[in-house]
Short mmCIF file of C-alpha atoms in Angstrom, two decimals:
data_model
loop_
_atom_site.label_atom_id
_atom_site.label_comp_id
_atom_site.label_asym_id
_atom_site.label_seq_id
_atom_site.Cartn_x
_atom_site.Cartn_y
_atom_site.Cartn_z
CA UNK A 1 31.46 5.38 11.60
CA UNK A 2 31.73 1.48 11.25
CA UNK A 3 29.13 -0.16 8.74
CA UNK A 4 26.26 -0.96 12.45
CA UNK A 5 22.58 -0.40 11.19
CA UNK A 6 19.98 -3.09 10.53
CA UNK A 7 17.96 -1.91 7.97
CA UNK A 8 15.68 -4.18 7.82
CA UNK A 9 14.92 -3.78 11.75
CA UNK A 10 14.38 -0.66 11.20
CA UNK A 11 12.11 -1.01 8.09
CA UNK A 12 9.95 -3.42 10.08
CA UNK A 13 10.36 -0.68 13.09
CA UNK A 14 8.03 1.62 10.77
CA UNK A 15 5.66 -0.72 9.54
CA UNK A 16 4.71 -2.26 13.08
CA UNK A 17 3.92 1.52 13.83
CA UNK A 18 1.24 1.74 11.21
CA UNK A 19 -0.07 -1.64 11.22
CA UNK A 20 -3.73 -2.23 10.56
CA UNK A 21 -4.41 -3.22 13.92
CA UNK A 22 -2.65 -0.72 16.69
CA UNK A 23 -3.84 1.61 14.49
CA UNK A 24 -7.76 1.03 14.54
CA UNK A 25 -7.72 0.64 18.10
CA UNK A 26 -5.86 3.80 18.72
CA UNK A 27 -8.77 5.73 16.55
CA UNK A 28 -11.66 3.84 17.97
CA UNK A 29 -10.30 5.08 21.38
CA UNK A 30 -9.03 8.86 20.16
CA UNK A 31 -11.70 9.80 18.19
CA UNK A 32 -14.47 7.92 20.99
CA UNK A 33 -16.03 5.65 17.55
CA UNK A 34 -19.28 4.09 19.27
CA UNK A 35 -20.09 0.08 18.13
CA UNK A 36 -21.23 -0.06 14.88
CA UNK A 37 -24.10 -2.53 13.97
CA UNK A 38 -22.01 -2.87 10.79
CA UNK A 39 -18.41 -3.24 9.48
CA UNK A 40 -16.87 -3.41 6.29
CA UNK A 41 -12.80 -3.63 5.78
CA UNK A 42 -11.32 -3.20 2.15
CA UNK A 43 -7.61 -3.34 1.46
CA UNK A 44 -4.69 -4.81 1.82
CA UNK A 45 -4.72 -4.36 4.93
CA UNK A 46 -8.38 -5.14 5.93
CA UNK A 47 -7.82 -8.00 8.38
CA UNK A 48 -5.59 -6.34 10.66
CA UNK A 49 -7.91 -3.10 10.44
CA UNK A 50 -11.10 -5.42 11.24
CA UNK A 51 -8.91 -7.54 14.11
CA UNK A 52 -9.06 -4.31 16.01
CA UNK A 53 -12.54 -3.68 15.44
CA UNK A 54 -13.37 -6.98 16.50
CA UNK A 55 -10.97 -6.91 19.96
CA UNK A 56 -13.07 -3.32 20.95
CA UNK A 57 -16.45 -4.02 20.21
CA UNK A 58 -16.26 -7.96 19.83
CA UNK A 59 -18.42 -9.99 17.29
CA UNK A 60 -20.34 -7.49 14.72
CA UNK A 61 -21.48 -8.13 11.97
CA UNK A 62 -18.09 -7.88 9.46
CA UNK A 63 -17.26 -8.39 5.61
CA UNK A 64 -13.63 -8.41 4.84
CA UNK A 65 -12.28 -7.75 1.35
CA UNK A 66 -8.73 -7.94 1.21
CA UNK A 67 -5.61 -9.77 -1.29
CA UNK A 68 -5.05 -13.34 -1.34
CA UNK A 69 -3.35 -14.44 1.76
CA UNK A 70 -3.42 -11.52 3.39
CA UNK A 71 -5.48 -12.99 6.49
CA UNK A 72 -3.85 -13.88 9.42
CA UNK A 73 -5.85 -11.36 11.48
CA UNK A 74 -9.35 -12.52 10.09
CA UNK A 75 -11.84 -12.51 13.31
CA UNK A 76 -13.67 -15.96 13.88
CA UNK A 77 -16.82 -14.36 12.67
CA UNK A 78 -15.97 -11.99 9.88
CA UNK A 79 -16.91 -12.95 6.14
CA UNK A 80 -14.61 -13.19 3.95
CA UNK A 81 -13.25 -12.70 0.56
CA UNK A 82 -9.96 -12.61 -1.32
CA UNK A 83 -9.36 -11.45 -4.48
CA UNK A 84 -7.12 -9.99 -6.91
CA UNK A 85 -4.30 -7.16 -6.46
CA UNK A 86 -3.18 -5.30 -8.80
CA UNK A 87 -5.24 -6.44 -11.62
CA UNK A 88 -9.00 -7.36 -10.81
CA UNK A 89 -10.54 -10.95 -10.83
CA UNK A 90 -14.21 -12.77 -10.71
CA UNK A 91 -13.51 -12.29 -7.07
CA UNK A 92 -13.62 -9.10 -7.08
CA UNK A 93 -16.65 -8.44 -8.83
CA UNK A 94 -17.74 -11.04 -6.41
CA UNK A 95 -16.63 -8.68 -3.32
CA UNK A 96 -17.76 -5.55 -5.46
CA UNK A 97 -21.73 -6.96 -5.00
CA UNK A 98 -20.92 -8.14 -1.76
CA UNK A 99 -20.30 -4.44 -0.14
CA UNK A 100 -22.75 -2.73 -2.33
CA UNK A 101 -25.41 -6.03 -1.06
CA UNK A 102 -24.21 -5.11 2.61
CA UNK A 103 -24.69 -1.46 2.64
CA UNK A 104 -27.89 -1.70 0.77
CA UNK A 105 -28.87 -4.00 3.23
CA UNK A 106 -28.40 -1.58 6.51
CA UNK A 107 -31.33 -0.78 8.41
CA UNK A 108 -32.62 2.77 8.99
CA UNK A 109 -30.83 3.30 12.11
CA UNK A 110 -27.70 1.38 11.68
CA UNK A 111 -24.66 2.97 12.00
CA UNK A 112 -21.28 1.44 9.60
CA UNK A 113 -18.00 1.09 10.37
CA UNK A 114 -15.64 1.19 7.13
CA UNK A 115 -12.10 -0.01 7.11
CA UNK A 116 -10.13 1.02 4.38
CA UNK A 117 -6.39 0.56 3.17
CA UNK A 118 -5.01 0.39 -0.13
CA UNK A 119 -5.70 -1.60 -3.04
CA UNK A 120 -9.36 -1.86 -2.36
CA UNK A 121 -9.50 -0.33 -6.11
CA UNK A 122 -8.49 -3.69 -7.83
CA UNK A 123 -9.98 -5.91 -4.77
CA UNK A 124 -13.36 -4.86 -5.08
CA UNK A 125 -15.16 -3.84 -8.14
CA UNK A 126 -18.89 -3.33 -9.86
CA UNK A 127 -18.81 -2.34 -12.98
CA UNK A 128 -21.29 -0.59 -15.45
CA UNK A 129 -23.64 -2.13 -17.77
CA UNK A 130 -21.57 -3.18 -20.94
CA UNK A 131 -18.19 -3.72 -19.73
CA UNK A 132 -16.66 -6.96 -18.88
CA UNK A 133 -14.08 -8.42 -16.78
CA UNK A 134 -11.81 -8.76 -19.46
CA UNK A 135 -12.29 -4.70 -20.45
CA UNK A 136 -11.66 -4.01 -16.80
CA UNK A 137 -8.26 -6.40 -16.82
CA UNK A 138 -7.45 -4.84 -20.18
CA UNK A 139 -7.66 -1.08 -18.92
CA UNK A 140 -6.16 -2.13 -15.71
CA UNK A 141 -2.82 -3.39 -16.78
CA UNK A 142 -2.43 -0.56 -19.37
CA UNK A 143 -2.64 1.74 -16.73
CA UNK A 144 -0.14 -0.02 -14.65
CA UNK A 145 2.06 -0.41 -17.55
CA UNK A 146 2.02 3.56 -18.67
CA UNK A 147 3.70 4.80 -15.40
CA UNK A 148 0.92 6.52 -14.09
CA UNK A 149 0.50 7.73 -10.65
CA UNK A 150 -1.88 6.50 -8.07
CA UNK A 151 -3.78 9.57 -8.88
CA UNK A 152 -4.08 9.38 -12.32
CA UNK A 153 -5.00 5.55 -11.73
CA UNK A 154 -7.78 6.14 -9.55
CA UNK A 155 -9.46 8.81 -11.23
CA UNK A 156 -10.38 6.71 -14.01
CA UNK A 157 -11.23 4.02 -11.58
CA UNK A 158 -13.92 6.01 -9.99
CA UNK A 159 -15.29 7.17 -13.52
CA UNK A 160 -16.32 3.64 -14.25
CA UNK A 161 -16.90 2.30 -11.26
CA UNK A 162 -20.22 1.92 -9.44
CA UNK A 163 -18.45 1.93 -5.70
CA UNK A 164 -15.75 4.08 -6.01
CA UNK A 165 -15.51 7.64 -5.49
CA UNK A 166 -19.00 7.84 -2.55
CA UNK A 167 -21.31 5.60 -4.79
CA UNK A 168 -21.09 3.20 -2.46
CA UNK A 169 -21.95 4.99 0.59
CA UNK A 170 -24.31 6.42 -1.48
CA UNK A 171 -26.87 3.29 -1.24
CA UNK A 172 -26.52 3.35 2.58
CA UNK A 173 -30.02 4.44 4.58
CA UNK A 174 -28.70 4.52 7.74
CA UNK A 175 -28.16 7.11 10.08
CA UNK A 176 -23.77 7.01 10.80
CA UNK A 177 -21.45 6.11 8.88
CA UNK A 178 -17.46 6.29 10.51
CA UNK A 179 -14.46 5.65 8.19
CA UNK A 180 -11.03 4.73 8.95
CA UNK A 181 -8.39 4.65 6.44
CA UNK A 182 -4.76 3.66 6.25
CA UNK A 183 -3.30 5.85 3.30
CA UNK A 184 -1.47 4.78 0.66
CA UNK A 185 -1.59 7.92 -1.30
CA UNK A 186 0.41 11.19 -1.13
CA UNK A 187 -1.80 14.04 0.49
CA UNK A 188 -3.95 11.26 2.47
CA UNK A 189 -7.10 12.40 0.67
CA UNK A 190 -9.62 9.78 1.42
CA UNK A 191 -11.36 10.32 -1.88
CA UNK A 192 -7.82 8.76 -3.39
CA UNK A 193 -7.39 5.85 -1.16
CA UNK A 194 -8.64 2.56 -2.46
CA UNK A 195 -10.63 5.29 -5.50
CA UNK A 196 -13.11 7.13 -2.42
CA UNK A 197 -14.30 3.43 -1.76
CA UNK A 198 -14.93 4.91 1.87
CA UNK A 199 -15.75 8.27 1.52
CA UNK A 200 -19.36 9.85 1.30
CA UNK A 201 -21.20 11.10 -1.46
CA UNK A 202 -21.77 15.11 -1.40
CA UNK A 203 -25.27 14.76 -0.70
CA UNK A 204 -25.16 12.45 1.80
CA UNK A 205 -28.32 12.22 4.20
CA UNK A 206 -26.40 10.72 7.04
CA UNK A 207 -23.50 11.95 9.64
CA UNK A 208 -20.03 10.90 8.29
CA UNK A 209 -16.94 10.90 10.17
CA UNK A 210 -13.63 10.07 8.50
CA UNK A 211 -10.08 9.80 10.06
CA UNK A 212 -6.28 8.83 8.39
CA UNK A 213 -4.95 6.43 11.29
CA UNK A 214 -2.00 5.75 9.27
CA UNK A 215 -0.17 7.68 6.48
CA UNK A 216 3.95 7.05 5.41
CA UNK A 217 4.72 9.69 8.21
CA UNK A 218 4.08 7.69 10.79
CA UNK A 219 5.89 4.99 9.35
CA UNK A 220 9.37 7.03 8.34
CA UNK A 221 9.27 8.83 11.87
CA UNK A 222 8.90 5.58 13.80
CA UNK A 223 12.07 4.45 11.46
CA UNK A 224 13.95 7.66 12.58
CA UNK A 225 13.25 7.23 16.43
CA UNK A 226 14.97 3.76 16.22
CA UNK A 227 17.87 4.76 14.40
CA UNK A 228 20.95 4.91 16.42
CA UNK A 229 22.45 6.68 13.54
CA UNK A 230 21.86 10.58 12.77
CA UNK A 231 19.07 10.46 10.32
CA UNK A 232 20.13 12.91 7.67
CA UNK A 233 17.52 12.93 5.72
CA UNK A 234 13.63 12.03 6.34
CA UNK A 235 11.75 13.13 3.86
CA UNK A 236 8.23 11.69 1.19
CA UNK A 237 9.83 12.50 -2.48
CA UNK A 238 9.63 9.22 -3.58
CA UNK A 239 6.98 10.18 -6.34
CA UNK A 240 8.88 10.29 -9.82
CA UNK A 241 9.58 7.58 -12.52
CA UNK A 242 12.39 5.68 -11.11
CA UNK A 243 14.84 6.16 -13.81
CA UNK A 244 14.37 10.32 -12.61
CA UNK A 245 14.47 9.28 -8.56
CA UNK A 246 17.79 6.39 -8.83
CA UNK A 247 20.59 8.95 -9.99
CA UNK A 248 18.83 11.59 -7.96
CA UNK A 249 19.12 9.79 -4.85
CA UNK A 250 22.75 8.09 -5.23
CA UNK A 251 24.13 11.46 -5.60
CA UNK A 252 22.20 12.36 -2.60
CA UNK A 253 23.87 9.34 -0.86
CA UNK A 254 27.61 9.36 -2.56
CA UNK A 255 27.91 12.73 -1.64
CA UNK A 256 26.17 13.07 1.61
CA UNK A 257 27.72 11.93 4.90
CA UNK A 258 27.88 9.28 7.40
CA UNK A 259 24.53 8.50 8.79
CA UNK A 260 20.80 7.30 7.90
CA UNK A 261 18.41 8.61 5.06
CA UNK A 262 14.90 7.76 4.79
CA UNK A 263 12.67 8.55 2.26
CA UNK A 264 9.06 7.41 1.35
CA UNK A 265 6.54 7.47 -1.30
CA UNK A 266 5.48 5.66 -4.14
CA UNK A 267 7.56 5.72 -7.49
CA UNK A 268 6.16 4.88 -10.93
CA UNK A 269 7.61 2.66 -13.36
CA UNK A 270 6.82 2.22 -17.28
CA UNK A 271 7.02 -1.39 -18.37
CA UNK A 272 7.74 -2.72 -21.72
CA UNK A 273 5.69 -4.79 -23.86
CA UNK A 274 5.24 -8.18 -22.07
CA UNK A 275 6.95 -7.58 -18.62
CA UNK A 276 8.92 -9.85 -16.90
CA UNK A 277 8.97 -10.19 -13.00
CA UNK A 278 9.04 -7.62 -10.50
CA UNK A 279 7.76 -4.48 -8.44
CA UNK A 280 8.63 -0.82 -8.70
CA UNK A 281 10.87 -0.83 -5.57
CA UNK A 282 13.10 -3.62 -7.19
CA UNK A 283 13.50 -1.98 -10.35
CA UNK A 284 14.47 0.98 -8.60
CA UNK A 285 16.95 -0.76 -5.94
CA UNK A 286 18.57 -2.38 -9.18
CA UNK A 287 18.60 0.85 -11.13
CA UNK A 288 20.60 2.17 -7.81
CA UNK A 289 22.70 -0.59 -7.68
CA UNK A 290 24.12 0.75 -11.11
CA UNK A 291 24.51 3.96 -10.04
CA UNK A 292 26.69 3.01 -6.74
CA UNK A 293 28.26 0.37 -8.26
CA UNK A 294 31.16 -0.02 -6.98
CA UNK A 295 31.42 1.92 -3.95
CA UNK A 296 32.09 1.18 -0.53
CA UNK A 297 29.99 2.36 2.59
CA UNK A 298 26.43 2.60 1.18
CA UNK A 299 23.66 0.19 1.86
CA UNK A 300 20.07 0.91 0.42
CA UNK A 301 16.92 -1.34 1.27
CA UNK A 302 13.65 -0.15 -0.69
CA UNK A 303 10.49 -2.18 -0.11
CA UNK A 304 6.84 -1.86 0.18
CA UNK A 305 5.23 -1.55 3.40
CA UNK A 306 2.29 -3.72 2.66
CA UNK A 307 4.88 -6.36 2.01
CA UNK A 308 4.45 -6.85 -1.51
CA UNK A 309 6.31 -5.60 -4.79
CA UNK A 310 4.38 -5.83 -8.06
CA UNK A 311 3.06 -9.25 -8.98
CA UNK A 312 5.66 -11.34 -6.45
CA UNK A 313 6.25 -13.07 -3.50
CA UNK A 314 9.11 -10.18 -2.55
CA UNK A 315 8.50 -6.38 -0.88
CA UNK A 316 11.48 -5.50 -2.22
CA UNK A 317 15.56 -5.42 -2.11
CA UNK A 318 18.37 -4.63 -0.26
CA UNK A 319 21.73 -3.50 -2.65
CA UNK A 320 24.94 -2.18 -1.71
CA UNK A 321 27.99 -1.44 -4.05
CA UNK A 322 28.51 -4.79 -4.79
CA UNK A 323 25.60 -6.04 -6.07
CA UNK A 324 25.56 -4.52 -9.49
CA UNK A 325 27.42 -6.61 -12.49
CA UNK A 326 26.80 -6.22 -16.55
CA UNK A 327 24.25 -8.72 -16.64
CA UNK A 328 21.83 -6.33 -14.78
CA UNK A 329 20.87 -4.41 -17.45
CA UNK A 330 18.94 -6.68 -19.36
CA UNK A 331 16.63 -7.69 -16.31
CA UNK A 332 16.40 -3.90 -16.20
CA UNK A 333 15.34 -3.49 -19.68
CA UNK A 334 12.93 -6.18 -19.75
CA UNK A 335 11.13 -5.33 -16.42
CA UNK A 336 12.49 -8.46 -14.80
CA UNK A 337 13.89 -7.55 -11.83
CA UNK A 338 12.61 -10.25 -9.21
CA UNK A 339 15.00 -13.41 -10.45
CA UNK A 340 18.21 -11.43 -11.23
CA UNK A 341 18.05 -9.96 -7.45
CA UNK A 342 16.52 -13.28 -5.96
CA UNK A 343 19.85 -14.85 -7.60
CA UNK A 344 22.04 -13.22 -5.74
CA UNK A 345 20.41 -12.91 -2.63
CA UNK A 346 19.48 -9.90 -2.72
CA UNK A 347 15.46 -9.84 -2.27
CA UNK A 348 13.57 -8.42 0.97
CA UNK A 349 10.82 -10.98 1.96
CA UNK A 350 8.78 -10.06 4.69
CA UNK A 351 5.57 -11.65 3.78
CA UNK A 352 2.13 -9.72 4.34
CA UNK A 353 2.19 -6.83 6.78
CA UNK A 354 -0.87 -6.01 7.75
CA UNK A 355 -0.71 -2.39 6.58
CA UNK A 356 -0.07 -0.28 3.49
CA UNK A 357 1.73 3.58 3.50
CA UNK A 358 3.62 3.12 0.40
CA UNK A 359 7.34 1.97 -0.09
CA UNK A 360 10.40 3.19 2.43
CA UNK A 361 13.77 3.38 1.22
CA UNK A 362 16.26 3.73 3.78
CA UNK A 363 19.78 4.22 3.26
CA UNK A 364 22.59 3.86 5.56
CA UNK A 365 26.02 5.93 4.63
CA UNK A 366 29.38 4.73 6.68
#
């Protein structure tokens, strides 16, 4: 088998099939969601997600809270705000009392439409009496910086927070409220994605219907129905430190045979004191790129599907055999991935996606 696959085709193959917008409409449609008199989308994704809303059911009422320049879907009408991803800013708070404002403000019989994809955690925020921005920043970054999972992350999140985890919902006095999420957690659970931001409180006093229209499923089969190569492997295990998952998975690869391997998932990472540039899927492309150094036959492109890789411009990179050299382990070792990999061409830009499932790695053996 000749060297023939375009990875990055086929990464963009799985993220067009769980983009914000084909999505929505295809759950309005299968699950028969009737026109809200309200809509709120949260994420990452929350533009594309409200897009859809907006070509069904045409000009409601809509706040959108998503990341800074993720809004090329934005409906004429919709408010909007941008904020902060993945540590929170004023915006954010700003958003935070601009949902809780909204749903508070919902008459009697209205019923809400909530669109939610990850990252609404660090997007939107209100916090308790006594703590500050600053606290919030401060607890934030530690978290990001002890290799925690998404899990771990947003359980404290909804602790402190006075919208996570079905407070929210809980100041609606409507009658419906219909949530649609695009997961960016393992197991889907909607209480996990963007900290329960859409999900109900347990004593809820009004009908609640929630549906997953996207998970990293969706995404990883889509990849494997466009292969023309036998897909060896597809399979979510991505969820270890990457230092475990990198030798892991090259032995996987170097020993494996000729055809395609896809994987998804979201590894964790555990940054040094004072960081230097990058995501977890570069750190863990580079940390493969030592362990295949120097073979022939293997290319490996890891990126996140929201299009975005840590604090950068980058959703990952795409390393063969080649790319490794000495000088890599010091970008390793100080967390500074991003300019080591963007000097030698090595980065995956896609700018933003319009969805969020986690990271895909695919890897092509020939």
């Amino acid at each position: 088998m000749t060297h023939q696959a375009d990875l990055a085709a086929l990464w963009w193959q799985g993220v067009r099939a769980v983009q914000g917008k084909p999505a929505v409409i295809m759950a309005i449609e299968a699950h028969r969601v009737s026109k809200p008199d309200q809509i709120l989308a949260v994420g990452k994704a929350a533009a594309s997600m409200a897009a859809a809303a907006y070509e069904v059911f045409g000009p409601v009422p809509t706040q959108i809270v998503t990341k800074y320049h993720h809004i090329d879907d934005v409906p004429p009408h919709a408010s909007l705000i941008e904020a902060s991803h993945p540590v929170p800013d004023a915006a954010s708070l700003h958003a935070g009392k601009a949902l809780r404002d909204t749903v508070q403000a919902c008459k009697s019989d209205a019923h809400l439409l909530m669109l939610v994809s990850g990252g609404a955690s660090s997007l939107a925020e209100d916090l308790p009496a006594g703590m500050t921005l600053a606290d919030l920043a401060q607890r934030t970054e530690t978290m990001l910086a002890s290799g925690a999972d998404i899990h771990a992350m947003n359980t404290q999140r909804r602790e402190i927070s006075q919208i996570k985890g079905g407070k929210l919902l809980a100041r609606f006095g409507g009658i419906r409220v219909t949530s649609l999420a695009i997961s960016d957690v393992e197991g889907d659970a909607l209480g996990v994605i963007g900290s329960g931001i859409g999900d109900a409180p347990l004593d809820a006093n009004f009908a609640f219907d929630a549906h997953i229209v996207a998970n990293n499923h969706f995404a990883r089969m889509a990849v494997a129905a466009a292969s023309e190569l036998p897909v060896l492997t597809n399979a979510e295990t991505l969820y270890d430190n990457v230092e475990t998952l990198a030798p892991r998975i090259a032995t996987q690869l170097l020993n494996g045979e000729k055809g395609l391997h896809v994987l998804g998932g979201e590894p964790t990472v555990v940054l040094p004191k004072n960081p230097g540039k990058g995501g977890r899927n570069m750190a863990l492309a580079l940390l493969l790129a030592g362990e295949i150094a120097g073979s022939d036959g293997l290319r490996i492109l890891v990126a996140g599907t929201d299009g975005t890789d840590g604090p950068t411009d980058a959703a990952g990179a795409l390393i063969d055999g080649n790319t490794w050299d000495d000088s890599a382990q010091d970008a390793i070792d100080r967390a500074d991935a991003a300019p080591w990999l963007d000097a030698r061409g090595a980065l995956f830009r896609s700018g933003p996606t319009g969805t969020n499932v986690m990271d895909l790695l695919i890897a092509e053996r020939f």
